[in-house]
PDB file of C-alpha atoms in Angstrom:
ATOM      1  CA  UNK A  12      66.089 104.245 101.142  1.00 76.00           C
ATOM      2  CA  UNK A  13      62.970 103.600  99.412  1.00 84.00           C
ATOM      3  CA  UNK A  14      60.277 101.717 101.657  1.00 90.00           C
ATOM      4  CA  UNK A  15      59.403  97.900 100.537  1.00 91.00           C
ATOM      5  CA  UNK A  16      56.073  98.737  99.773  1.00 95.00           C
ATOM      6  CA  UNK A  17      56.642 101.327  97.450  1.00 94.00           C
ATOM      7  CA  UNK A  18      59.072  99.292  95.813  1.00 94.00           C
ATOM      8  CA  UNK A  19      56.506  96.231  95.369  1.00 95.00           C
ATOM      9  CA  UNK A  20      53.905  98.575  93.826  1.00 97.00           C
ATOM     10  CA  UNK A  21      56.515 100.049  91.398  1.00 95.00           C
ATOM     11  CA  UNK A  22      57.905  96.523  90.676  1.00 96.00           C
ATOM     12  CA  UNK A  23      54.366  95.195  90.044  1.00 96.00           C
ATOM     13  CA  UNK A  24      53.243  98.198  88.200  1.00 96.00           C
ATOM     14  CA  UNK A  25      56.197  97.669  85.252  1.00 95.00           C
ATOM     15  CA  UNK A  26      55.750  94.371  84.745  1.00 95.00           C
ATOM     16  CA  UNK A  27      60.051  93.968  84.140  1.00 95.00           C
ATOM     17  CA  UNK A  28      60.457  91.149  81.694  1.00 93.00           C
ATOM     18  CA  UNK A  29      63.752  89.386  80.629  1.00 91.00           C
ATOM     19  CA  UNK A  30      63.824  91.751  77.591  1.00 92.00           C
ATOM     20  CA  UNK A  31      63.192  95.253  79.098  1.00 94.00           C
ATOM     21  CA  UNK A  32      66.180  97.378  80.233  1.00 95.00           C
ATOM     22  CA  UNK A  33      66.075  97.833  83.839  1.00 94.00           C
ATOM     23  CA  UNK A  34      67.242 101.032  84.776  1.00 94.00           C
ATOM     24  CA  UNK A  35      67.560 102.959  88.678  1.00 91.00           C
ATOM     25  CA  UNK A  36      69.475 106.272  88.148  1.00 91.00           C
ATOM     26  CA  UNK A  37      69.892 106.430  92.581  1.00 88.00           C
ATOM     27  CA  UNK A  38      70.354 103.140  93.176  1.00 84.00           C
ATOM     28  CA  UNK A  39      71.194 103.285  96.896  1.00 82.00           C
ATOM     29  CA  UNK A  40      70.726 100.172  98.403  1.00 79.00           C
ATOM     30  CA  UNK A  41      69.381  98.514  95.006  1.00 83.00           C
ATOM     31  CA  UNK A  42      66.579  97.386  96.351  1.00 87.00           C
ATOM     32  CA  UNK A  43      64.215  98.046  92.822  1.00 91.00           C
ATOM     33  CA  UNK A  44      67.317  96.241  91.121  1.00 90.00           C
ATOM     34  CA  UNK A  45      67.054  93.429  93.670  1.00 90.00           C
ATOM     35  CA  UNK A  46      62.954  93.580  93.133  1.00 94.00           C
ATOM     36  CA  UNK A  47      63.280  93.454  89.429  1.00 94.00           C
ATOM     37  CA  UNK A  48      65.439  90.912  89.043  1.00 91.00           C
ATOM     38  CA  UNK A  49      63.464  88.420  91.885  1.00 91.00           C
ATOM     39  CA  UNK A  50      60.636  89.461  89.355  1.00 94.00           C
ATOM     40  CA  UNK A  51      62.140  88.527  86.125  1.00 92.00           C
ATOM     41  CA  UNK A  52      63.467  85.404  87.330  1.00 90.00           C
ATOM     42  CA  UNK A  53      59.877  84.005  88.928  1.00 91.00           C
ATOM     43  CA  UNK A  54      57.144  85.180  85.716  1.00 90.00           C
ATOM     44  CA  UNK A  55      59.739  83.669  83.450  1.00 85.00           C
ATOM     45  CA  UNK A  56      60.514  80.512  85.156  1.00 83.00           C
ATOM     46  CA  UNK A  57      64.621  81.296  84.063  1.00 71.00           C
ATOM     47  CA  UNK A  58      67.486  80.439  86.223  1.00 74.00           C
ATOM     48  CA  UNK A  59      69.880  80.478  82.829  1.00 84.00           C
ATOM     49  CA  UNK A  60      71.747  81.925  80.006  1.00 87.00           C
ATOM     50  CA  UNK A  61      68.837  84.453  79.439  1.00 88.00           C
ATOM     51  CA  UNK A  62      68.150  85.279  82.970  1.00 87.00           C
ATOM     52  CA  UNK A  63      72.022  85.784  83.335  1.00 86.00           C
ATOM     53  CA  UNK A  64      72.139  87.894  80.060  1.00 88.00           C
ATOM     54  CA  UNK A  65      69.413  90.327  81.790  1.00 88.00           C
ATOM     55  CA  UNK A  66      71.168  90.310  85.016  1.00 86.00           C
ATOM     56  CA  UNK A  67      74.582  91.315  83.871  1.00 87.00           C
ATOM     57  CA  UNK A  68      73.487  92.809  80.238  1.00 91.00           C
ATOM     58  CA  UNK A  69      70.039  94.328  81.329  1.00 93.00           C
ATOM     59  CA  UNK A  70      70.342  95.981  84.651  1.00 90.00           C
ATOM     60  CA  UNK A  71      71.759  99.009  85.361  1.00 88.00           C
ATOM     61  CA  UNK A  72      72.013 101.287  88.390  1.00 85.00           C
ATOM     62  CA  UNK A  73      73.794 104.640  89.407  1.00 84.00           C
ATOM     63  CA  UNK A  74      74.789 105.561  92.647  1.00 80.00           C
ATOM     64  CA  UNK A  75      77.627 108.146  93.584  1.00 79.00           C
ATOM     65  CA  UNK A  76      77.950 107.254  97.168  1.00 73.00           C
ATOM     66  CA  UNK A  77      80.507 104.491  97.847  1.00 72.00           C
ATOM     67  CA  UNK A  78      78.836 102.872 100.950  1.00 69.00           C
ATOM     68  CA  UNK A  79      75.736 102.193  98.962  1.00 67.00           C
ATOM     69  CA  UNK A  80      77.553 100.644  96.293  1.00 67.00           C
ATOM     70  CA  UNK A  81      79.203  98.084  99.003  1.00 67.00           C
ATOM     71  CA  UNK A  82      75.796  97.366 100.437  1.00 68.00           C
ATOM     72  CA  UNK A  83      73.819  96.608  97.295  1.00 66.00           C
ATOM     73  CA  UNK A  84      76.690  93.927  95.770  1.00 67.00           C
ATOM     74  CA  UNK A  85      75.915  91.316  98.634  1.00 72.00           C
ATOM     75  CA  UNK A  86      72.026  91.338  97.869  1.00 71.00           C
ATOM     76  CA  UNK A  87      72.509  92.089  94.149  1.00 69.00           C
ATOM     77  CA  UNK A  88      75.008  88.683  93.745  1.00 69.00           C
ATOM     78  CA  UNK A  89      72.503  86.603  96.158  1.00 75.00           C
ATOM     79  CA  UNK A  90      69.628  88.049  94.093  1.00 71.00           C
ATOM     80  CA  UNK A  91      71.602  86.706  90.456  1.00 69.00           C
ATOM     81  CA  UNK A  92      72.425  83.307  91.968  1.00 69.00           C
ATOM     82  CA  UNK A  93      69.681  82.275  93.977  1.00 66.00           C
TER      83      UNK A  93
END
């Protein structure tokens, strides 16, 4: 699992906006999904259709463990409805 400060840094470093395609190839946990998407939703003020259209459109992760996949959903779903 990838430490919260590293994930801050890379979070703030790329900027995600609504537009950008939000890609983590080892996903794990999900936390720079989670990251991005908290991002997204407080520069651009968005609680909507186009924050929505990111969330489910927009971001994508890849994980081949199982476990990982059952841990990120919970944070990942409160992350999209805040």
């Amino acid at each position: 699992f990838t430490p919260d400060p590293v994930v801050r840094f890379m979070v703030k470093a790329t900027q995600p906006r609504l537009s950008d395609l939000i890609l983590d190839p080892f996903c794990g946990s999900g936390r720079f999904l989670t990251a991005c998407l908290a991002h997204v939703r407080i520069i651009n003020h968005e609680n909507g259709k186009r924050f929505h259209e990111c969330a489910f459109g927009k971001l994508h992760g890849i994980e081949k463990l199982r476990f990982n996949v059952f841990v990120l959903l919970p944070t990942l779903f409160s992350t999209v409805t805040g």
